[in-house]
């Protein structure tokens, strides 16, 4: 079955370009030039991934991202015209999973879409092996991989797909240090990582905020400076 991708961008040349490349890869594409029209589709159509421009005429991509996150967990990629750290951090903090800066290479965009869908399916699919651990437990934290639920001290944690994936990897490798680069490749499986890429850092920061964890006195996610992150056994 073809994956369904939502594109929302008020620049027709950009939206049309994305549509052409995704259709060439056999994706089903729902394309809109405004948030209002896109919202109607979001409410009535099963979507697998969304690509949202930050600057929209009737509603910001940030606001649209928040509306999607209230009801859906599928990956969201933000398009930003400016290569500014604040834009990227804001999008990731509001629930986006990745960002692409305009102008972008169409093939890189396709690679990122495929990587997000691979990661989402991997961490949201019941394992074929019935003996595989589907519940991970650590100090008041209970993660059910099968139902994609996470409970901390008897309260549900509302995690984005990427946050869930990062926490799952750290729990599965409890006691071992996992570098930001390893986390990036484990989740996205593409070659666009660089030392200056702070995507993982932002997601870790947001995870800590939701878990009421701190860098100075971590109960869950510990930073091993210059190496990576770990959850102590």
Coordinates of N, CA and C in Angstrom, one line a residue, residues 1-226:
X1 N 0.8 -1.2 0.0 CA 0.0 0.0 0.0 C 0.9 1.2 0.0
X2 N 0.5 2.2 -0.8 CA 1.3 3.4 -0.9 C 1.2 4.3 0.3
X3 N 2.3 4.9 0.8 CA 2.3 5.8 1.9 C 1.7 7.1 1.4
X4 N 1.0 7.7 2.3 CA 0.3 9.0 2.0 C 1.0 10.2 2.7
X5 N 1.4 11.1 1.8 CA 2.1 12.3 2.3 C 1.3 13.6 2.1
X6 N 1.2 14.4 3.2 CA 0.6 15.7 3.1 C 1.6 16.8 2.9
X7 N 1.4 17.6 1.9 CA 2.3 18.8 1.6 C 1.5 20.0 1.8
X8 N 2.0 21.0 2.6 CA 1.4 22.3 2.8 C 2.4 23.4 2.6
X9 N 2.3 24.1 1.5 CA 3.3 25.1 1.2 C 2.6 26.1 0.2
X10 N 2.6 27.4 0.6 CA 1.9 28.4 -0.2 C 2.7 28.8 -1.5
X11 N 3.9 28.3 -1.7 CA 4.7 28.5 -2.9 C 4.4 27.4 -3.8
X12 N 3.6 27.6 -4.9 CA 3.2 26.5 -5.8 C 4.4 25.8 -6.4
X13 N 5.5 26.5 -6.7 CA 6.6 25.9 -7.4 C 7.3 24.9 -6.4
X14 N 7.3 25.2 -5.1 CA 7.9 24.3 -4.2 C 7.0 23.1 -3.9
X15 N 5.7 23.4 -3.7 CA 4.8 22.3 -3.4 C 4.7 21.4 -4.6
X16 N 4.7 22.0 -5.8 CA 4.6 21.1 -7.0 C 5.8 20.3 -7.2
X17 N 7.0 20.9 -6.9 CA 8.2 20.1 -7.1 C 8.3 18.9 -6.1
X18 N 7.9 19.2 -4.9 CA 7.9 18.1 -3.9 C 6.9 17.0 -4.3
X19 N 5.7 17.4 -4.8 CA 4.7 16.5 -5.3 C 5.3 15.6 -6.4
X20 N 6.0 16.2 -7.4 CA 6.5 15.4 -8.5 C 7.5 14.4 -8.0
X21 N 8.4 14.8 -7.2 CA 9.5 13.8 -6.7 C 8.9 12.7 -5.9
X22 N 7.9 13.0 -5.0 CA 7.3 12.0 -4.2 C 6.4 11.0 -5.0
X23 N 5.7 11.6 -6.0 CA 4.9 10.7 -6.8 C 5.8 9.8 -7.7
X24 N 7.0 10.3 -8.1 CA 7.9 9.4 -8.8 C 8.4 8.3 -7.9
X25 N 8.3 8.4 -6.6 CA 8.7 7.4 -5.7 C 7.5 6.6 -5.2
X26 N 6.4 6.7 -5.9 CA 5.1 6.0 -5.6 C 4.4 6.3 -4.3
X27 N 4.6 7.6 -3.9 CA 3.8 8.1 -2.7 C 2.5 8.6 -3.2
X28 N 1.5 8.5 -2.4 CA 0.2 9.2 -2.7 C 0.3 10.6 -2.0
X29 N 0.1 11.6 -2.8 CA 0.4 13.0 -2.3 C -0.9 13.8 -2.2
X30 N -1.1 14.5 -1.0 CA -2.2 15.4 -0.8 C -1.5 16.8 -0.7
X31 N -1.8 17.7 -1.7 CA -1.0 18.9 -1.7 C -2.0 20.1 -1.5
X32 N -1.6 21.0 -0.6 CA -2.4 22.2 -0.3 C -1.5 23.4 -0.2
X33 N -2.1 24.6 -0.6 CA -1.4 25.9 -0.5 C -1.8 26.7 0.7
X34 N -2.7 26.2 1.5 CA -3.1 26.9 2.7 C -3.4 25.9 3.8
X35 N -3.2 26.4 5.1 CA -3.5 25.5 6.2 C -4.9 25.2 6.3
X36 N -5.8 26.1 6.0 CA -7.3 25.9 6.1 C -7.7 24.7 5.3
X37 N -7.2 24.7 4.0 CA -7.6 23.5 3.1 C -7.0 22.2 3.6
X38 N -5.8 22.3 4.2 CA -5.1 21.1 4.7 C -5.8 20.6 5.9
X39 N -6.3 21.4 6.7 CA -7.0 20.9 7.9 C -8.2 20.0 7.6
X40 N -8.9 20.4 6.6 CA -10.0 19.5 6.2 C -9.5 18.1 5.8
X41 N -8.4 18.1 5.1 CA -7.8 16.8 4.7 C -7.4 16.0 5.9
X42 N -6.7 16.7 6.8 CA -6.2 16.1 8.1 C -7.3 15.4 8.9
X43 N -8.4 16.1 8.9 CA -9.6 15.5 9.7 C -10.3 14.3 9.1
X44 N -10.1 14.2 7.7 CA -10.9 13.2 7.0 C -10.0 12.1 6.4
X45 N -8.7 12.3 6.3 CA -7.9 11.4 5.6 C -6.8 10.8 6.4
X46 N -6.5 9.5 6.2 CA -5.4 8.8 6.9 C -4.1 9.2 6.3
X47 N -3.2 9.9 7.0 CA -2.0 10.4 6.5 C -0.8 9.6 7.2
X48 N 0.3 9.4 6.5 CA 1.4 8.7 7.0 C 2.6 9.7 7.4
X49 N 2.6 10.9 6.7 CA 3.7 11.8 7.0 C 3.2 13.2 6.5
X50 N 3.6 14.3 7.2 CA 3.3 15.6 6.7 C 4.5 16.5 6.5
X51 N 4.5 17.3 5.5 CA 5.6 18.2 5.2 C 4.9 19.6 5.3
X52 N 5.4 20.4 6.2 CA 4.7 21.7 6.5 C 5.7 22.9 6.3
X53 N 5.3 23.9 5.5 CA 6.1 25.1 5.4 C 5.8 25.9 6.7
X54 N 6.8 26.6 7.2 CA 6.6 27.4 8.4 C 5.8 28.6 8.1
X55 N 6.1 29.3 7.0 CA 5.4 30.5 6.6 C 4.2 30.3 5.7
X56 N 3.0 30.2 6.3 CA 1.8 30.0 5.5 C 0.9 31.3 5.6
X57 N 0.1 31.6 4.7 CA -0.7 32.8 4.7 C -1.7 32.9 5.7
X58 N -2.4 31.8 6.1 CA -3.5 31.9 7.0 C -3.2 31.3 8.4
X59 N -2.1 30.6 8.6 CA -1.8 30.0 9.8 C -0.3 29.5 9.8
X60 N 0.4 29.7 10.8 CA 1.8 29.3 10.7 C 2.0 27.8 10.7
X61 N 3.0 27.3 10.1 CA 3.3 25.9 10.1 C 3.4 25.3 11.5
X62 N 3.9 26.2 12.5 CA 4.0 25.8 13.9 C 2.6 25.4 14.4
X63 N 1.7 26.4 14.2 CA 0.3 26.2 14.7 C -0.3 24.9 14.1
X64 N -0.1 24.7 12.8 CA -0.6 23.6 12.1 C 0.0 22.3 12.7
X65 N 1.3 22.3 12.9 CA 2.0 21.2 13.6 C 1.3 20.8 14.9
X66 N 1.1 21.9 15.7 CA 0.4 21.6 17.0 C -0.9 21.0 16.9
X67 N -1.7 21.5 15.9 CA -3.1 20.9 15.7 C -3.0 19.4 15.3
X68 N -2.0 19.1 14.5 CA -1.8 17.7 14.1 C -1.4 16.9 15.3
X69 N -0.5 17.4 16.1 CA 0.0 16.6 17.2 C -1.1 16.3 18.3
X70 N -2.2 17.1 18.3 CA -3.2 16.8 19.3 C -3.9 15.5 19.0
X71 N -3.9 15.0 17.7 CA -4.6 13.8 17.4 C -3.8 12.8 16.7
X72 N -2.6 13.1 16.2 CA -1.9 12.2 15.3 C -0.4 12.1 15.7
X73 N 0.2 10.9 15.5 CA 1.6 10.7 15.9 C 2.5 10.5 14.7
X74 N 2.0 10.6 13.5 CA 2.8 10.4 12.3 C 3.9 11.5 12.2
X75 N 5.0 11.2 11.5 CA 6.1 12.1 11.4 C 5.7 13.5 10.7
X76 N 6.3 14.5 11.2 CA 6.2 15.9 10.6 C 7.5 16.4 10.3
X77 N 7.7 16.9 9.0 CA 8.9 17.6 8.6 C 8.6 19.0 8.3
X78 N 9.3 19.9 8.9 CA 9.1 21.4 8.7 C 10.0 21.9 7.6
X79 N 9.4 22.8 6.7 CA 10.2 23.5 5.7 C 10.4 24.9 6.2
X80 N 11.7 25.3 6.2 CA 12.0 26.7 6.7 C 12.8 27.4 5.6
X81 N 12.5 28.6 5.4 CA 13.2 29.4 4.3 C 14.5 30.0 4.9
X82 N 14.6 29.9 6.2 CA 15.8 30.5 6.9 C 16.6 29.5 7.6
X83 N 17.9 29.5 7.4 CA 18.8 28.5 8.1 C 19.1 29.1 9.5
X84 N 18.0 29.3 10.3 CA 18.2 29.8 11.7 C 17.9 28.8 12.7
X85 N 18.7 28.8 13.8 CA 18.6 27.8 14.8 C 17.3 27.9 15.5
X86 N 16.7 29.1 15.7 CA 15.5 29.3 16.4 C 14.3 28.6 15.7
X87 N 14.3 28.7 14.4 CA 13.2 28.1 13.6 C 13.2 26.6 13.8
X88 N 14.4 26.0 13.7 CA 14.6 24.6 13.9 C 14.2 24.1 15.3
X89 N 14.7 24.8 16.3 CA 14.4 24.4 17.6 C 12.9 24.6 18.0
X90 N 12.3 25.7 17.5 CA 10.8 25.9 17.7 C 10.0 24.7 17.1
X91 N 10.3 24.4 15.9 CA 9.6 23.3 15.2 C 9.7 22.0 15.9
X92 N 10.9 21.6 16.3 CA 11.2 20.4 17.0 C 10.5 20.4 18.4
X93 N 10.5 21.5 19.0 CA 9.9 21.6 20.4 C 8.4 21.4 20.3
X94 N 7.8 21.9 19.2 CA 6.3 21.8 19.1 C 5.8 20.5 18.6
X95 N 6.8 19.6 18.3 CA 6.4 18.2 17.9 C 6.8 17.8 16.5
X96 N 7.6 18.6 15.8 CA 8.1 18.2 14.5 C 9.2 17.2 14.7
X97 N 9.4 16.3 13.7 CA 10.5 15.3 13.8 C 11.7 15.6 13.1
X98 N 11.6 16.5 12.1 CA 12.8 16.9 11.3 C 12.5 18.2 10.6
X99 N 13.5 18.8 10.0 CA 13.4 20.1 9.3 C 14.2 20.1 8.1
X100 N 13.8 20.8 7.0 CA 14.6 20.9 5.8 C 14.6 22.4 5.5
X101 N 15.8 22.9 5.2 CA 16.0 24.3 4.9 C 15.9 24.6 3.4
X102 N 15.1 25.6 3.0 CA 15.0 26.0 1.6 C 16.2 26.8 1.3
X103 N 16.8 26.8 0.1 CA 16.4 25.8 -1.0 C 17.0 24.4 -0.6
X104 N 16.3 23.4 -1.0 CA 16.8 22.0 -0.7 C 17.0 21.2 -1.9
X105 N 17.8 20.1 -1.8 CA 17.9 19.2 -2.9 C 16.7 18.2 -2.8
X106 N 16.0 18.1 -3.9 CA 14.8 17.2 -3.9 C 15.1 15.8 -3.5
X107 N 16.3 15.3 -3.9 CA 16.6 13.9 -3.5 C 16.9 13.8 -2.0
X108 N 17.4 14.8 -1.4 CA 17.6 14.8 0.0 C 16.3 14.8 0.7
X109 N 15.3 15.6 0.2 CA 14.0 15.6 0.8 C 13.4 14.3 0.7
X110 N 13.5 13.6 -0.4 CA 12.9 12.2 -0.6 C 13.6 11.3 0.4
X111 N 14.9 11.4 0.6 CA 15.6 10.5 1.5 C 15.1 10.7 2.9
X112 N 14.9 12.0 3.3 CA 14.4 12.3 4.7 C 13.0 11.8 4.9
X113 N 12.2 11.9 3.9 CA 10.8 11.3 4.0 C 10.9 9.8 4.2
X114 N 11.7 9.2 3.4 CA 11.8 7.7 3.5 C 12.3 7.3 4.9
X115 N 13.3 8.1 5.3 CA 14.0 7.8 6.6 C 13.0 7.9 7.8
X116 N 12.2 9.0 7.7 CA 11.2 9.2 8.8 C 10.1 8.1 8.8
X117 N 9.7 7.7 7.6 CA 8.7 6.6 7.5 C 9.2 5.3 8.0
X118 N 10.5 5.0 7.6 CA 11.1 3.7 8.1 C 11.2 3.7 9.6
X119 N 11.6 4.9 10.2 CA 11.8 4.9 11.6 C 10.4 4.8 12.3
X120 N 9.4 5.5 11.8 CA 8.1 5.5 12.3 C 7.5 4.1 12.3
X121 N 7.6 3.4 11.2 CA 7.1 2.0 11.1 C 7.9 1.1 12.0
X122 N 9.2 1.3 12.1 CA 10.0 0.4 13.0 C 9.6 0.5 14.4
X123 N 9.4 1.7 14.9 CA 9.1 1.9 16.3 C 7.6 2.0 16.6
X124 N 6.7 1.7 15.6 CA 5.3 1.6 15.9 C 4.7 0.4 15.3
X125 N 5.5 -0.7 15.2 CA 5.0 -1.9 14.7 C 5.2 -3.0 15.7
X126 N 4.2 -3.9 15.9 CA 4.4 -5.0 16.8 C 5.5 -5.9 16.3
X127 N 6.5 -6.3 17.1 CA 7.5 -7.2 16.7 C 7.0 -8.5 16.2
X128 N 7.6 -9.1 15.1 CA 7.2 -10.4 14.6 C 7.6 -11.5 15.7
X129 N 8.6 -11.3 16.4 CA 9.0 -12.2 17.4 C 8.2 -12.0 18.7
X130 N 7.3 -13.0 19.0 CA 6.4 -12.8 20.2 C 7.2 -12.8 21.5
X131 N 8.4 -13.3 21.5 CA 9.2 -13.3 22.7 C 10.0 -12.0 22.9
X132 N 9.9 -11.1 21.9 CA 10.6 -9.8 22.0 C 10.0 -9.0 23.1
X133 N 10.9 -8.2 23.8 CA 10.4 -7.4 24.9 C 9.5 -6.3 24.3
X134 N 8.3 -6.2 24.8 CA 7.4 -5.1 24.3 C 7.2 -4.1 25.4
X135 N 7.6 -4.4 26.6 CA 7.5 -3.5 27.8 C 8.8 -3.3 28.4
X136 N 9.2 -2.0 28.5 CA 10.5 -1.6 29.0 C 10.2 -0.9 30.3
X137 N 10.9 -1.2 31.4 CA 10.6 -0.6 32.7 C 11.9 -0.1 33.3
X138 N 11.8 1.1 33.9 CA 13.0 1.7 34.6 C 12.5 2.8 35.5
X139 N 12.7 2.5 36.8 CA 12.5 3.5 37.9 C 11.2 4.4 37.7
X140 N 10.1 3.7 37.7 CA 8.8 4.5 37.6 C 8.4 4.8 36.1
X141 N 9.3 4.4 35.2 CA 9.0 4.6 33.8 C 8.6 3.3 33.1
X142 N 7.5 3.2 32.5 CA 7.0 2.0 31.8 C 6.7 2.4 30.4
X143 N 7.4 1.7 29.5 CA 7.2 1.9 28.0 C 6.6 0.7 27.4
X144 N 5.5 0.8 26.8 CA 4.9 -0.3 26.1 C 5.1 -0.1 24.6
X145 N 6.0 -0.8 24.0 CA 6.4 -0.7 22.6 C 5.2 -1.1 21.7
X146 N 4.5 -2.1 22.1 CA 3.4 -2.7 21.3 C 2.3 -1.6 21.2
X147 N 1.9 -1.0 22.2 CA 0.8 0.0 22.2 C 1.3 1.4 22.0
X148 N 2.6 1.6 22.0 CA 3.2 2.9 21.8 C 2.8 3.9 22.9
X149 N 2.8 3.4 24.1 CA 2.4 4.2 25.3 C 3.6 4.3 26.3
X150 N 3.7 5.4 26.9 CA 4.8 5.6 27.9 C 4.2 6.2 29.2
X151 N 4.4 5.6 30.3 CA 3.8 6.0 31.6 C 5.0 6.3 32.5
X152 N 5.0 7.5 33.2 CA 6.0 7.9 34.1 C 5.3 8.2 35.4
X153 N 5.6 7.4 36.5 CA 5.0 7.6 37.8 C 3.5 7.7 37.7
X154 N 3.0 6.7 36.9 CA 1.5 6.5 36.8 C 0.8 7.6 36.0
X155 N 1.6 8.5 35.3 CA 1.1 9.5 34.5 C 1.5 9.3 33.0
X156 N 0.6 9.5 32.1 CA 1.0 9.2 30.7 C 1.9 10.4 30.1
X157 N 3.0 9.9 29.4 CA 3.8 10.9 28.8 C 3.4 11.1 27.3
X158 N 3.1 12.3 26.9 CA 2.8 12.6 25.5 C 4.0 12.8 24.7
X159 N 4.5 11.8 24.0 CA 5.7 11.9 23.3 C 5.5 11.9 21.8
X160 N 6.3 12.6 21.1 CA 6.3 12.5 19.6 C 6.9 11.2 19.2
X161 N 6.7 10.8 18.0 CA 7.3 9.5 17.5 C 8.9 9.5 17.7
X162 N 9.5 10.6 17.4 CA 11.0 10.7 17.5 C 11.4 10.6 19.0
X163 N 10.7 11.3 19.9 CA 11.0 11.3 21.3 C 10.8 9.8 21.8
X164 N 9.8 9.2 21.4 CA 9.5 7.8 21.8 C 10.6 6.9 21.3
X165 N 11.1 7.1 20.1 CA 12.1 6.3 19.5 C 13.5 6.5 20.3
X166 N 13.8 7.7 20.6 CA 15.0 8.0 21.3 C 15.0 7.3 22.7
X167 N 13.9 7.5 23.4 CA 13.8 6.9 24.7 C 13.8 5.4 24.7
X168 N 13.2 4.8 23.7 CA 13.2 3.4 23.5 C 14.6 2.8 23.3
X169 N 15.4 3.5 22.4 CA 16.7 3.1 22.2 C 17.6 3.1 23.4
X170 N 17.4 4.2 24.2 CA 18.2 4.4 25.4 C 17.8 3.3 26.5
X171 N 16.5 3.0 26.5 CA 16.1 2.0 27.5 C 16.6 0.6 27.1
X172 N 16.5 0.3 25.7 CA 17.0 -1.0 25.3 C 18.5 -1.2 25.5
X173 N 19.2 0.0 25.5 CA 20.7 -0.1 25.6 C 21.1 0.4 27.0
X174 N 20.2 0.3 28.0 CA 20.4 0.8 29.3 C 21.7 0.3 29.9
X175 N 22.4 1.3 30.5 CA 23.7 1.0 31.0 C 24.9 1.3 30.0
X176 N 24.5 1.5 28.8 CA 25.5 1.8 27.7 C 25.4 3.2 27.2
X177 N 26.5 3.8 26.9 CA 26.4 5.2 26.3 C 26.1 5.1 24.8
X178 N 25.2 5.9 24.4 CA 24.8 6.0 23.0 C 25.1 7.4 22.5
X179 N 25.9 7.5 21.5 CA 26.3 8.8 20.9 C 25.1 9.4 20.2
X180 N 25.2 10.8 20.1 CA 24.2 11.5 19.3 C 24.2 11.0 17.8
X181 N 25.4 10.7 17.3 CA 25.5 10.2 15.9 C 24.8 8.9 15.8
X182 N 25.1 8.0 16.8 CA 24.5 6.7 16.7 C 22.9 6.7 16.8
X183 N 22.4 7.6 17.7 CA 21.0 7.8 17.8 C 20.4 8.3 16.5
X184 N 21.1 9.3 15.9 CA 20.7 9.9 14.6 C 20.5 8.8 13.5
X185 N 21.6 8.0 13.4 CA 21.6 7.0 12.3 C 20.6 5.9 12.6
X186 N 20.4 5.6 13.9 CA 19.5 4.5 14.3 C 18.1 4.9 13.9
X187 N 17.8 6.2 14.1 CA 16.4 6.7 13.9 C 16.2 7.1 12.4
X188 N 17.1 7.8 11.9 CA 16.9 8.3 10.5 C 17.5 7.5 9.4
X189 N 18.6 6.8 9.7 CA 19.3 6.0 8.8 C 19.6 6.7 7.5
X190 N 20.1 7.9 7.5 CA 20.5 8.6 6.3 C 21.9 9.2 6.6
X191 N 22.5 9.8 5.6 CA 23.9 10.2 5.7 C 24.0 11.7 5.9
X192 N 23.0 12.4 6.4 CA 23.0 13.8 6.5 C 23.4 14.3 7.9
X193 N 24.0 13.4 8.7 CA 24.5 13.8 10.0 C 25.8 14.6 9.9
X194 N 25.9 15.6 10.7 CA 27.2 16.3 10.9 C 27.3 16.7 12.3
X195 N 28.6 17.0 12.7 CA 28.8 17.3 14.1 C 28.0 18.6 14.6
X196 N 27.7 19.4 13.7 CA 26.9 20.6 14.0 C 25.4 20.4 14.1
X197 N 25.0 19.2 13.8 CA 23.6 18.8 13.8 C 23.1 18.7 15.2
X198 N 22.2 19.5 15.6 CA 21.7 19.5 17.0 C 20.3 18.9 17.2
X199 N 19.9 18.2 16.2 CA 18.5 17.6 16.2 C 18.3 16.7 17.4
X200 N 19.2 15.8 17.7 CA 19.1 14.9 18.8 C 19.2 15.7 20.1
X201 N 20.0 16.7 20.2 CA 20.1 17.6 21.4 C 18.8 18.2 21.8
X202 N 18.1 18.7 20.8 CA 16.8 19.4 21.0 C 15.8 18.4 21.5
X203 N 15.8 17.2 20.8 CA 14.8 16.2 21.2 C 15.1 15.7 22.7
X204 N 16.3 15.5 23.0 CA 16.7 15.1 24.4 C 16.3 16.2 25.4
X205 N 16.5 17.4 25.0 CA 16.1 18.5 25.9 C 14.6 18.5 26.2
X206 N 13.8 18.3 25.1 CA 12.4 18.3 25.2 C 11.9 17.0 26.0
X207 N 12.6 15.9 25.8 CA 12.3 14.7 26.6 C 12.4 15.0 28.1
X208 N 13.6 15.6 28.4 CA 13.8 15.9 29.8 C 12.8 16.8 30.4
X209 N 12.3 17.8 29.6 CA 11.3 18.7 30.1 C 10.0 18.0 30.4
X210 N 9.6 17.0 29.6 CA 8.4 16.3 29.8 C 8.5 15.3 30.9
X211 N 9.8 14.8 31.2 CA 10.0 13.9 32.3 C 10.4 14.5 33.6
X212 N 10.5 15.9 33.6 CA 10.9 16.6 34.7 C 12.3 16.2 35.2
X213 N 13.2 15.9 34.2 CA 14.5 15.5 34.4 C 15.4 16.7 34.2
X214 N 16.7 16.6 34.8 CA 17.6 17.7 34.6 C 18.9 17.3 34.2
X215 N 19.7 18.2 33.6 CA 21.1 17.8 33.2 C 22.0 17.7 34.4
X216 N 21.7 18.6 35.4 CA 22.6 18.6 36.5 C 22.4 17.4 37.4
X217 N 21.2 17.0 37.6 CA 20.9 15.8 38.5 C 19.9 14.9 37.8
X218 N 20.4 14.2 36.8 CA 19.5 13.4 36.0 C 19.1 12.1 36.7
X219 N 17.8 11.8 36.6 CA 17.3 10.5 37.2 C 17.1 9.5 36.1
X220 N 17.0 10.0 34.8 CA 16.7 9.1 33.7 C 17.8 9.3 32.6
X221 N 17.8 10.4 31.9 CA 18.8 10.5 30.8 C 20.0 11.3 31.3
X222 N 21.1 10.6 31.3 CA 22.4 11.2 31.7 C 23.3 11.6 30.5
X223 N 23.8 12.8 30.5 CA 24.7 13.2 29.5 C 26.2 12.8 29.9
X224 N 26.8 12.1 29.0 CA 28.2 11.8 29.1 C 28.9 12.7 28.2
X225 N 29.5 13.8 28.7 CA 30.0 14.9 27.9 C 31.1 14.4 26.9
X226 N 30.9 14.8 25.7 CA 31.8 14.5 24.7 C 31.6 13.1 24.1

